[in-house]
């Protein structure tokens, strides 16, 4: 609870009621640092109560401060770190090294930032966050949560890359996380939760889905959420049947990228917005947002805005509290989280 | 080889050089028989060398013949069968009952039809085809193969629902099937084959993908195909990196439906066409096309046209011959095919 337990801000840190301090990994992402610098500036222009802790080389951070009006420079602090995480590095090694993402996690842990945003290697960010901030009780596999526009409102999709193996206990646990997130982060009343499969009739799906379906049917859900059973691929994009769609991180990740490609093929995203390029990491004691590795400046700005929104809503604390005491969690799943422990 | 081994047509069956006889399951699909009747008529109008064997209630078949010009009625034969397969039935029971799909398979086996098309339960069709026509040597898990439009040409995606579990040996075998299919059915020269994962760097993915990647890297591919490594969701829709994208049937199925939903959200399919609603079943000794359960009349017509195209190209025979003698196949994978043996 390192980050959100600190709200309101610790004594001595000047923050107003809406003020939020986001640590930004300047070296994360395929096109870092240029797009991160640009995205940070856009985010600051859009949100006057936003403060940034820039984590990366001092000369890169200077590109941000130099571009700001002198009166605005007090909104920026710098944590000088030189090392980035290469996409080819093992997540564990990357998270243990003296990297920008590790320094950003440390800032959240220390309470000098309220949340962090990185477009670097998802595996390294998840691992650094797990090691540096800790998991919620009852959550073995943190989930990356993305929100897609759909016909009648947003659809919350999880997991989109936090835990890649499909385990029934994890799917069941993520249903609880997703329901709470939909209610807290998006204000969805009594969210409908569906399990992604190849058909809607009971019994459709692979072994993991056929085992998870009855678990979800009996598991209590927070926020008056109800389980609506199996849903299909359309329900992720069109959203008719469920407000929350639960799947494993492998499927969710390839799905999100295929949808992004489909919108590009169709000549552009629908009016309500395209596939999101920033996702919240849920199940960690702190507010963490992961941006797409190929993030552009506006994706970085969206990720920073999402982190600010989640912190202002107290989403991490509230979702965590909704989970507390509602069952054994997914610790019955003793398997190893691929991304977190790969070495 | 019941179906294609019969080409040219057995003595006594009147077929011209381009003539093809497709068995159509009148009762398969959510909106059967109305859309199947309509689709059959559209297919006949579009292809003057197309003959149909209508498998279903005589009065439904009469709706097709009654709508035809009397001179065209000789192009239609009827196999009266009353029972459909319900979507909720177990595939094995459905395939063993005296159902329309089983009768259509029997017609292909007997050589009275060259290929079959059904929009009924995928599991029942796959099971009926496996039991009635047999698998190719070296193919334990038949694959459903869909072709998507992309920027520089079609992308062959498999599996989209034939075998739902992700096994490295099956993924490796399906890479061979997909490469041969891309070359034979679509005329793609030296196809590039990719394995769908969450990133392109080696080591990205769940356990099944990390085990399959080195298998694909060393396994020989037919038709001068080459393995290009891991690809991502975008590569299914945009097609920049691979002509053939290999994944498990669970992921492929939800992906295809999410893409279909994305095009609907974006206001329509791209100029090159949307997500396909008909897929070829590969690995079966016969030409079998499975249409989407929610098929509309034009989807049924497309499925019939695909079956005719595949039979005229001798695709099933040619792909099967390309596979013969190229290794042990996926029989090293001793697990059970979910759809085929569920009871």
XYZ file of C-alpha atoms in Angstrom:
686
model
C 0.000 0.000 0.000
C 3.069 2.204 -0.322
C 1.626 4.640 -2.823
C -2.003 5.101 -2.081
C -1.732 4.715 1.659
C 0.207 7.977 1.482
C -2.789 9.974 0.274
C -3.279 12.751 1.347
C 0.316 13.634 0.618
C 2.926 13.178 3.342
C 3.748 16.279 5.372
C 6.218 18.540 3.679
C 5.132 17.671 0.132
C 3.263 20.542 -1.426
C 0.196 19.125 -3.133
C -3.223 20.692 -3.583
C -6.533 18.824 -3.473
C -6.362 17.669 -7.082
C -2.605 17.559 -7.242
C -1.094 14.271 -8.299
C 2.570 13.359 -8.713
C 3.351 10.825 -11.442
C 6.745 9.185 -11.898
C 7.476 8.849 -15.614
C 10.019 6.364 -17.001
C 11.809 8.517 -19.596
C 13.627 5.551 -21.142
C 10.706 3.116 -21.506
C 9.319 2.404 -24.979
C 10.529 1.749 -28.498
C 10.715 5.449 -29.334
C 11.917 6.705 -25.976
C 12.961 9.211 -24.867
C 11.574 11.514 -27.608
C 7.940 10.402 -27.408
C 8.047 10.303 -23.603
C 9.329 13.873 -23.421
C 6.623 14.997 -25.821
C 3.927 12.961 -24.016
C 4.949 14.368 -20.629
C 4.631 17.923 -21.943
C 1.213 17.190 -23.440
C -0.003 15.672 -20.177
C 1.184 18.724 -18.206
C -0.543 21.134 -20.556
C -3.799 19.164 -20.290
C -3.834 18.916 -16.483
C -2.684 21.956 -14.466
C -2.681 19.974 -11.210
C -0.329 17.334 -12.597
C 3.207 17.151 -11.221
C 5.813 14.864 -12.753
C 8.827 13.056 -11.398
C 10.976 12.449 -14.478
C 13.072 9.313 -14.080
C 15.948 9.102 -16.550
C 19.033 10.961 -17.793
C 19.254 14.536 -16.525
C 19.755 15.910 -20.029
C 16.531 14.204 -21.194
C 14.611 15.573 -18.226
C 16.026 19.004 -19.119
C 14.264 18.758 -22.481
C 10.981 18.758 -20.571
C 11.830 21.551 -18.160
C 13.374 23.712 -20.900
C 10.148 23.483 -22.868
C 8.055 24.660 -19.922
C 7.196 28.188 -18.962
C 9.508 29.076 -16.011
C 6.441 29.431 -13.765
C 5.556 25.793 -14.450
C 8.963 24.294 -13.736
C 8.176 23.760 -10.057
C 5.748 21.054 -11.218
C 8.659 18.918 -12.377
C 11.197 16.988 -10.305
C 13.988 14.814 -11.692
C 15.412 11.481 -10.546
C 18.597 10.998 -12.596
C 19.007 7.385 -13.807
C 20.973 6.341 -16.875
C 19.959 2.711 -17.502
C 17.023 1.606 -19.594
C 15.593 -1.909 -19.789
C 16.131 -3.543 -23.172
C 13.093 -5.398 -24.584
C 15.267 -8.495 -24.918
C 16.378 -8.537 -21.267
C 14.876 -10.976 -18.789
C 12.233 -9.189 -16.726
C 13.760 -10.269 -13.440
C 17.243 -9.106 -14.288
C 15.884 -5.858 -15.708
C 13.779 -5.197 -12.627
C 16.684 -5.866 -10.293
C 19.144 -3.664 -12.171
C 19.454 0.029 -11.442
C 16.965 0.833 -14.175
C 14.577 3.720 -14.725
C 11.552 1.536 -14.052
C 13.024 0.292 -10.794
C 13.780 3.859 -9.723
C 10.215 4.894 -10.591
C 8.869 2.031 -8.469
C 11.158 3.102 -5.621
C 9.773 6.643 -5.830
C 6.218 5.330 -5.456
C 7.293 3.105 -2.602
C 8.957 6.043 -0.856
C 5.878 8.212 -1.361
C 7.670 10.800 -3.504
C 5.377 9.868 -6.373
C 1.712 8.807 -6.257
C 1.846 6.566 -9.308
C 4.154 5.538 -12.123
C 3.911 5.260 -15.888
C 6.239 3.242 -18.135
C 6.155 2.240 -21.795
C 9.097 -0.106 -21.284
C 9.037 -3.912 -21.244
C 5.770 -5.024 -19.638
C 7.456 -7.993 -18.009
C 10.120 -5.785 -16.418
C 7.550 -3.265 -15.159
C 5.341 -5.992 -13.683
C 8.317 -7.675 -12.049
C 9.710 -4.396 -10.685
C 6.276 -3.476 -9.305
C 5.756 -6.884 -7.687
C 9.200 -6.848 -6.111
C 9.175 -3.179 -5.115
C 5.560 -2.584 -4.068
C 4.202 -6.041 -3.296
C 1.000 -7.786 -4.297
C -2.354 -7.445 -2.593
C -3.218 -10.243 -0.216
C -5.016 -12.943 -2.173
C -3.657 -11.880 -5.549
C -0.915 -14.094 -6.884
C -1.045 -12.851 -10.477
C -1.472 -9.100 -11.025
C -3.503 -8.262 -14.108
C -3.094 -5.634 -16.770
C -6.477 -4.028 -17.310
C -7.409 -2.207 -20.518
C -10.623 -0.342 -21.223
C -12.071 -0.414 -24.736
C -14.823 1.742 -26.157
C -17.941 -0.202 -27.140
C -21.431 0.556 -28.375
C -23.160 1.111 -25.037
C -20.172 2.129 -22.904
C -16.694 0.961 -22.011
C -15.632 -2.679 -21.797
C -12.990 -3.583 -19.236
C -10.704 -6.320 -20.587
C -8.315 -8.235 -18.376
C -5.716 -9.649 -18.417
C -3.928 -8.071 -21.381
C -0.438 -9.272 -20.528
C 0.221 -9.432 -16.804
C 0.042 -13.222 -16.379
C 0.286 -15.204 -19.595
C -0.874 -18.691 -18.533
C -4.601 -19.490 -18.371
C -5.371 -20.894 -14.920
C -8.947 -21.239 -13.674
C -8.149 -19.795 -10.231
C -6.468 -16.769 -11.796
C -9.355 -16.201 -14.222
C -11.754 -16.375 -11.288
C -9.672 -13.922 -9.254
C -9.347 -11.549 -12.178
C -13.144 -11.535 -12.539
C -13.290 -10.019 -9.044
C -10.546 -7.495 -9.858
C -12.238 -6.518 -13.105
C -15.653 -6.051 -11.523
C -14.249 -3.805 -8.803
C -12.175 -1.843 -11.324
C -15.175 -1.275 -13.607
C -17.186 0.100 -10.708
C -14.430 2.193 -9.125
C -12.465 3.480 -12.130
C -15.347 3.832 -14.590
C -18.388 4.212 -12.360
C -20.176 1.256 -13.965
C -23.144 0.233 -11.808
C -23.615 -3.503 -11.170
C -21.086 -4.563 -13.829
C -21.828 -7.633 -15.958
C -18.812 -9.953 -16.020
C -18.217 -12.466 -18.835
C -15.566 -15.121 -19.429
C -14.119 -15.019 -22.949
C -14.563 -18.281 -24.854
C -15.348 -19.724 -28.296
C -19.119 -19.842 -27.784
C -21.697 -18.785 -25.229
C -23.166 -22.221 -24.423
C -21.929 -23.810 -21.174
C -19.119 -26.257 -21.885
C -17.644 -24.271 -24.780
C -13.930 -23.605 -24.560
C -10.612 -25.151 -23.730
C -9.889 -26.953 -20.464
C -9.039 -23.765 -18.569
C -12.285 -22.082 -19.575
C -14.423 -25.139 -18.854
C -12.884 -25.314 -15.373
C -13.149 -21.560 -14.758
C -16.790 -21.140 -15.819
C -18.295 -22.950 -12.795
C -15.826 -21.172 -10.468
C -16.997 -17.793 -11.735
C -20.625 -18.877 -11.487
C -20.364 -19.452 -7.730
C -17.683 -16.914 -6.759
C -19.018 -13.752 -5.119
C -18.345 -10.544 -7.028
C -18.048 -7.062 -5.491
C -20.024 -3.932 -6.435
C -23.260 -5.811 -7.228
C -21.506 -7.315 -10.229
C -22.977 -10.467 -11.723
C -21.466 -13.208 -13.823
C -23.210 -13.512 -17.199
C -21.352 -16.638 -18.359
C -19.308 -17.195 -21.484
C -18.922 -14.393 -23.998
C -17.190 -14.248 -27.390
C -14.697 -12.100 -29.247
C -17.399 -9.705 -30.481
C -18.256 -8.862 -26.902
C -14.813 -7.326 -26.422
C -15.292 -4.895 -29.300
C -19.077 -4.392 -29.385
C -19.747 -4.810 -25.682
C -23.357 -5.933 -25.815
C -23.167 -8.726 -23.263
C -20.640 -7.733 -20.631
C -18.991 -4.697 -19.055
C -16.012 -6.785 -17.943
C -14.446 -9.497 -20.116
C -12.074 -11.884 -18.366
C -9.347 -13.787 -20.199
C -5.737 -14.858 -19.789
C -2.940 -12.370 -20.444
C -1.775 -14.128 -23.607
C -5.170 -14.045 -25.286
C -5.952 -10.526 -24.072
C -2.651 -9.186 -25.363
C -2.920 -10.619 -28.878
C -6.597 -9.617 -28.981
C -5.898 -6.001 -28.104
C -3.202 -5.725 -30.767
C -5.353 -7.430 -33.412
C -8.174 -4.981 -32.653
C -5.729 -2.094 -32.969
C -4.662 -3.466 -36.357
C -8.290 -3.893 -37.421
C -9.032 -0.233 -36.716
C -5.959 0.750 -38.714
C -7.171 -1.492 -41.578
C -10.645 0.048 -41.396
C -9.154 3.505 -41.855
C -9.315 4.694 -38.271
C -10.678 4.131 -34.817
C -14.415 4.439 -34.159
C -15.795 7.702 -32.776
C -15.641 6.464 -29.179
C -11.895 5.788 -29.432
C -9.697 2.943 -30.583
C -7.846 0.177 -28.812
C -6.275 1.593 -25.654
C -2.478 1.840 -25.510
C -2.262 2.217 -21.748
C -3.333 -0.348 -19.161
C -3.554 -0.319 -15.371
C -1.658 -2.954 -13.416
C -4.058 -4.268 -10.807
C -3.129 -6.362 -7.790
C -0.079 -4.284 -6.833
C 0.118 -2.060 -3.763
C 0.521 1.091 -5.797
C -0.847 2.784 -8.897
C 1.039 1.559 -11.963
C 0.189 2.205 -15.614
C 1.880 0.356 -18.458
C 1.916 1.939 -21.913
C 2.315 0.126 -25.185
C 5.963 -0.404 -26.189
C 5.219 1.372 -29.473
C 3.552 4.251 -27.633
C 3.343 7.611 -29.359
C 3.388 10.902 -27.474
C -0.403 10.976 -27.103
C -0.357 7.413 -25.754
C 2.144 8.460 -23.085
C -0.042 11.459 -22.260
C -3.088 9.146 -22.032
C -1.173 6.799 -19.755
C -0.193 9.683 -17.456
C -3.807 10.912 -17.448
C -5.021 7.385 -16.603
C -2.565 7.127 -13.705
C -3.711 10.536 -12.419
C -7.377 9.529 -12.754
C -6.845 6.258 -10.880
C -4.963 7.944 -8.078
C -7.508 10.727 -7.696
C -10.300 8.158 -7.529
C -8.356 6.188 -4.964
C -8.875 3.255 -7.287
C -6.006 1.108 -6.075
C -6.980 1.422 -2.400
C -10.669 1.003 -3.059
C -10.355 -2.025 -5.317
C -7.912 -3.598 -2.880
C -10.310 -3.000 0.009
C -13.198 -4.535 -1.955
C -11.124 -7.681 -2.377
C -10.052 -7.976 1.240
C -11.760 -10.792 3.065
C -13.815 -12.061 0.138
C -12.250 -15.486 -0.098
C -9.035 -17.393 -0.499
C -8.000 -15.538 -3.652
C -5.998 -17.278 -6.337
C -3.325 -18.644 -4.057
C -4.801 -22.060 -4.727
C -3.075 -21.694 -8.089
C 0.479 -22.661 -7.214
C 1.900 -22.232 -10.685
C 4.501 -19.682 -11.460
C 3.807 -16.364 -13.085
C 5.750 -16.523 -16.330
C 6.625 -12.887 -16.628
C 7.421 -12.306 -13.004
C 9.818 -15.152 -12.426
C 11.410 -15.757 -15.821
C 15.137 -15.312 -15.480
C -9.121 -39.435 -49.216
C -12.771 -40.217 -49.844
C -13.674 -36.904 -51.441
C -10.767 -35.728 -53.471
C -9.501 -39.134 -54.474
C -12.747 -39.328 -56.451
C -11.707 -36.531 -58.797
C -12.302 -36.816 -61.738
C -15.826 -37.824 -60.874
C -16.652 -41.502 -60.551
C -18.144 -43.154 -63.661
C -21.839 -42.519 -64.044
C -21.804 -39.122 -62.324
C -22.327 -36.354 -64.848
C -19.780 -33.632 -64.117
C -18.030 -31.291 -66.533
C -14.453 -30.051 -66.186
C -15.293 -27.238 -63.779
C -18.261 -28.979 -62.257
C -18.196 -29.400 -58.508
C -20.784 -31.032 -56.259
C -21.105 -29.549 -52.764
C -23.133 -31.136 -49.978
C -24.881 -28.394 -47.992
C -26.136 -28.898 -44.427
C -29.566 -27.213 -44.595
C -30.078 -27.333 -40.835
C -26.674 -26.000 -39.686
C -26.478 -22.475 -38.251
C -28.374 -20.195 -35.903
C -30.664 -18.931 -38.666
C -31.030 -22.184 -40.591
C -32.698 -23.184 -42.754
C -33.762 -19.775 -44.146
C -30.258 -18.327 -44.608
C -28.914 -21.634 -45.938
C -31.663 -21.809 -48.582
C -30.939 -18.223 -49.573
C -27.165 -18.776 -49.523
C -27.438 -21.916 -51.659
C -29.427 -20.018 -54.280
C -26.911 -17.173 -54.327
C -24.027 -19.599 -54.733
C -25.776 -21.337 -57.659
C -26.463 -18.066 -59.407
C -22.802 -17.014 -59.007
C -21.295 -20.275 -60.302
C -22.994 -22.036 -63.216
C -20.837 -25.146 -62.791
C -21.875 -25.592 -59.172
C -24.072 -28.559 -58.268
C -25.543 -28.952 -54.793
C -26.531 -31.920 -52.699
C -29.021 -30.475 -50.216
C -28.965 -32.399 -46.952
C -32.030 -31.766 -44.795
C -35.834 -31.909 -44.744
C -37.348 -32.488 -48.202
C -39.678 -29.518 -47.836
C -36.696 -27.217 -47.105
C -34.804 -28.552 -50.108
C -37.945 -27.894 -52.154
C -37.646 -24.212 -51.291
C -34.362 -24.190 -53.207
C -35.561 -26.176 -56.204
C -38.844 -24.244 -56.418
C -36.902 -20.993 -56.649
C -34.769 -22.273 -59.531
C -35.504 -22.033 -63.212
C -36.711 -25.547 -64.239
C -33.679 -25.889 -66.537
C -31.405 -25.491 -63.522
C -33.076 -28.045 -61.272
C -30.876 -30.863 -62.522
C -28.031 -29.145 -60.660
C -29.661 -29.980 -57.348
C -29.969 -33.331 -55.593
C -31.579 -33.923 -52.207
C -30.620 -36.185 -49.303
C -33.637 -36.109 -46.954
C -32.599 -35.916 -43.277
C -34.732 -34.481 -40.505
C -32.342 -34.055 -37.562
C -30.221 -31.020 -36.875
C -27.431 -30.753 -34.326
C -28.256 -28.430 -31.457
C -25.439 -26.043 -30.430
C -25.728 -27.373 -26.891
C -25.276 -31.044 -27.846
C -21.991 -32.822 -27.256
C -20.035 -32.924 -30.537
C -19.527 -36.683 -30.353
C -23.171 -37.503 -29.751
C -24.228 -35.055 -32.451
C -21.774 -36.477 -34.962
C -22.900 -40.034 -34.252
C -26.621 -39.314 -34.486
C -28.437 -39.435 -37.798
C -27.855 -35.748 -38.330
C -27.589 -33.576 -41.422
C -23.872 -33.029 -40.912
C -23.251 -36.747 -40.580
C -25.240 -37.418 -43.756
C -23.260 -34.719 -45.587
C -20.002 -36.342 -44.457
C -21.312 -39.729 -45.642
C -22.064 -38.254 -49.067
C -18.476 -37.010 -49.366
C -17.180 -40.354 -48.200
C -19.343 -42.183 -50.776
C -18.185 -39.854 -53.540
C -21.648 -38.458 -54.258
C -20.407 -35.032 -53.187
C -16.951 -33.489 -53.632
C -17.031 -31.353 -50.519
C -19.361 -30.285 -47.738
C -20.369 -27.011 -46.126
C -22.019 -26.614 -42.722
C -22.764 -23.630 -40.483
C -23.727 -25.932 -37.630
C -21.782 -26.599 -34.437
C -18.060 -26.534 -35.285
C -17.334 -29.279 -32.787
C -19.958 -31.583 -34.318
C -18.730 -30.931 -37.859
C -15.102 -31.550 -36.914
C -16.026 -34.728 -35.043
C -18.261 -36.013 -37.849
C -15.508 -35.307 -40.400
C -12.820 -37.003 -38.316
C -14.990 -40.066 -37.707
C -16.429 -40.276 -41.226
C -13.500 -39.239 -43.422
C -10.447 -39.827 -41.271
C -7.419 -37.699 -40.575
C -4.333 -37.402 -42.718
C -1.400 -39.481 -41.569
C 0.676 -37.373 -39.196
C -2.159 -34.987 -38.298
C -3.697 -35.613 -34.932
C -5.501 -32.280 -34.642
C -7.230 -30.956 -37.770
C -7.155 -27.159 -38.013
C -9.736 -24.640 -39.076
C -8.065 -22.226 -41.458
C -9.383 -18.718 -42.108
C -8.032 -16.192 -44.579
C -8.119 -12.505 -43.690
C -7.531 -9.541 -45.973
C -4.464 -7.483 -45.074
C -2.527 -4.563 -46.506
C -0.232 -6.456 -48.877
C -2.353 -9.583 -49.482
C -4.184 -12.267 -47.575
C -3.122 -13.609 -44.184
C -3.837 -17.270 -43.455
C -4.764 -17.718 -39.782
C -4.909 -21.126 -38.141
C -6.238 -22.639 -36.000
C -9.531 -20.729 -35.541
C -11.386 -23.395 -33.602
C -10.478 -26.942 -34.648
C -8.295 -27.856 -31.661
C -8.652 -25.586 -28.662
C -5.624 -26.518 -26.532
C -2.242 -24.926 -27.248
C 0.312 -27.735 -27.658
C 3.762 -27.067 -29.121
C 3.652 -30.152 -31.397
C 0.257 -29.120 -32.761
C 1.378 -25.528 -33.343
C 4.404 -26.870 -35.187
C 2.278 -29.202 -37.332
C -0.201 -26.460 -38.084
C 2.654 -24.279 -39.338
C 3.278 -26.916 -42.005
C -0.444 -27.142 -42.856
C -0.762 -23.376 -43.051
C 2.273 -22.940 -45.272
C 1.017 -25.578 -47.724
C -2.504 -24.118 -47.674
C -1.237 -20.569 -48.349
C 0.709 -21.801 -51.373
C -1.945 -24.163 -52.759
C -5.208 -22.366 -51.985
C -4.009 -18.772 -52.374
C -0.997 -19.089 -54.650
C 1.318 -17.349 -52.189
C 4.947 -17.881 -53.205
C 7.404 -18.855 -50.457
C 4.998 -18.006 -47.630
C 6.330 -16.351 -44.471
C 5.088 -18.214 -41.378
C 4.850 -16.549 -37.951
C 3.868 -17.809 -34.519
C 1.409 -15.516 -32.729
C 2.691 -14.241 -29.377
C 2.793 -11.187 -27.127
C 6.006 -9.760 -28.580
C 8.447 -10.455 -31.376
C 11.588 -11.012 -29.303
C 12.582 -14.658 -28.758
C 11.319 -15.896 -25.390
C 8.119 -13.811 -25.434
C 4.928 -15.725 -24.753
C 3.381 -18.361 -22.553
C 4.890 -21.798 -22.000
C 3.321 -23.291 -25.141
C 4.673 -20.528 -27.367
C 8.151 -20.610 -25.805
C 8.286 -24.359 -26.444
C 6.846 -24.116 -29.972
C 9.123 -21.320 -31.219
C 12.312 -23.459 -31.389
C 10.311 -26.353 -32.906
C 9.098 -24.114 -35.709
C 12.596 -22.722 -36.194
C 14.014 -26.156 -37.044
C 10.989 -27.867 -38.610
C 11.050 -28.049 -42.404
C 8.236 -26.185 -44.157
C 6.828 -27.041 -47.597
C 6.506 -24.732 -50.618
C 9.695 -22.778 -49.867
C 7.979 -21.342 -46.816
C 10.161 -19.875 -44.092
C 9.582 -19.322 -40.413
C 9.897 -15.643 -39.485
C 9.567 -16.117 -35.718
C 7.103 -14.564 -33.298
C 4.503 -12.131 -34.581
C 1.854 -10.065 -32.774
C -1.847 -9.375 -32.987
C -1.360 -6.559 -35.519
C 0.185 -9.024 -37.931
C -3.123 -10.879 -38.170
C -4.990 -7.771 -39.291
C -2.290 -5.730 -41.043
C -0.232 -8.613 -42.385
C 3.140 -6.902 -42.665
C 5.302 -9.650 -41.202
C 3.758 -12.993 -42.148
C 1.520 -14.628 -44.742
C 0.610 -17.415 -42.324
C -0.063 -16.815 -38.619
C -0.119 -19.894 -36.405
C -1.985 -20.017 -33.098
C -4.149 -22.355 -31.041
C -7.837 -22.764 -31.893
C -9.016 -20.957 -28.771
C -6.981 -17.820 -29.421
C -7.685 -17.855 -33.167
C -11.414 -18.163 -32.619
C -11.754 -15.291 -30.156
C -9.381 -13.204 -32.276
C -11.426 -13.659 -35.434
C -14.648 -12.685 -33.680
C -13.054 -9.667 -31.981
C -11.773 -8.486 -35.370
C -15.259 -8.915 -36.827
C -16.637 -6.820 -33.982
C -13.947 -4.184 -34.501
C -14.931 -3.781 -38.146
C -18.566 -3.433 -37.102
C -17.529 -0.789 -34.530
C -15.475 1.060 -37.158
C -18.534 1.308 -39.390
C -17.741 -1.467 -41.839
C -15.127 -3.831 -43.174
C -12.094 -2.477 -45.038
C -12.136 -2.395 -48.845
C -10.333 -5.731 -49.118
C -13.036 -7.513 -47.095
C -13.765 -8.102 -43.437
C -13.214 -11.030 -41.109
C -14.024 -14.262 -42.956
C -17.099 -16.213 -41.849
C -16.099 -19.462 -43.524
C -13.043 -21.577 -42.744
C -11.519 -24.690 -44.291
C -10.996 -27.755 -42.123
C -7.510 -29.009 -42.866
C -6.116 -32.400 -41.932
C -9.216 -34.359 -42.949
C -9.365 -36.693 -45.949
C -12.005 -34.628 -47.688
C -12.872 -31.026 -48.433
C -14.853 -29.570 -45.539
C -15.817 -25.920 -44.991
C -17.249 -24.659 -41.706
C -19.317 -21.469 -41.730
C -19.893 -19.194 -38.774
C -22.872 -20.252 -36.633
C -24.355 -16.784 -37.131
C -23.825 -17.022 -40.889
C -25.957 -14.863 -43.149
C -26.941 -15.904 -46.658
C -23.857 -14.338 -48.232
C -21.630 -16.111 -45.698
C -23.168 -19.445 -46.712
C -22.634 -18.547 -50.368
C -19.004 -17.629 -49.587
C -18.529 -20.935 -47.783
C -19.903 -22.867 -50.767
C -17.664 -20.865 -53.118
C -14.641 -21.589 -50.886
C -15.414 -25.326 -50.902
C -15.737 -25.259 -54.691
C -12.477 -23.320 -55.045
C -10.588 -25.735 -52.798
C -11.904 -28.778 -54.627
C -11.127 -27.343 -58.057
C -7.593 -26.552 -56.957
C -7.248 -30.060 -55.560
C -6.198 -28.311 -52.372
C -6.949 -31.143 -49.967
C -5.020 -33.730 -51.986
C -2.135 -31.406 -52.715
C -1.691 -30.168 -49.168
C -1.956 -33.731 -47.885
C 0.686 -34.896 -50.376
C 3.003 -32.041 -49.354
C 2.787 -33.269 -45.776
C 3.397 -36.923 -46.501
C 6.813 -38.100 -45.447
C 8.006 -34.816 -43.989
C 8.384 -36.013 -40.438
C 6.617 -37.596 -37.520
C 3.763 -35.092 -37.492
C 2.076 -34.092 -34.268
C 1.482 -37.603 -32.988
C 4.109 -36.887 -30.365
C 1.358 -34.816 -28.778
C -0.636 -37.487 -26.978
C -3.216 -35.177 -25.505
C -6.816 -35.384 -26.468
C -8.495 -33.068 -28.909
C -11.107 -31.331 -26.826
C -13.726 -30.882 -29.490
C -13.357 -34.266 -31.085
C -13.606 -36.435 -28.031
C -15.789 -34.456 -25.632
C -18.817 -36.549 -24.841
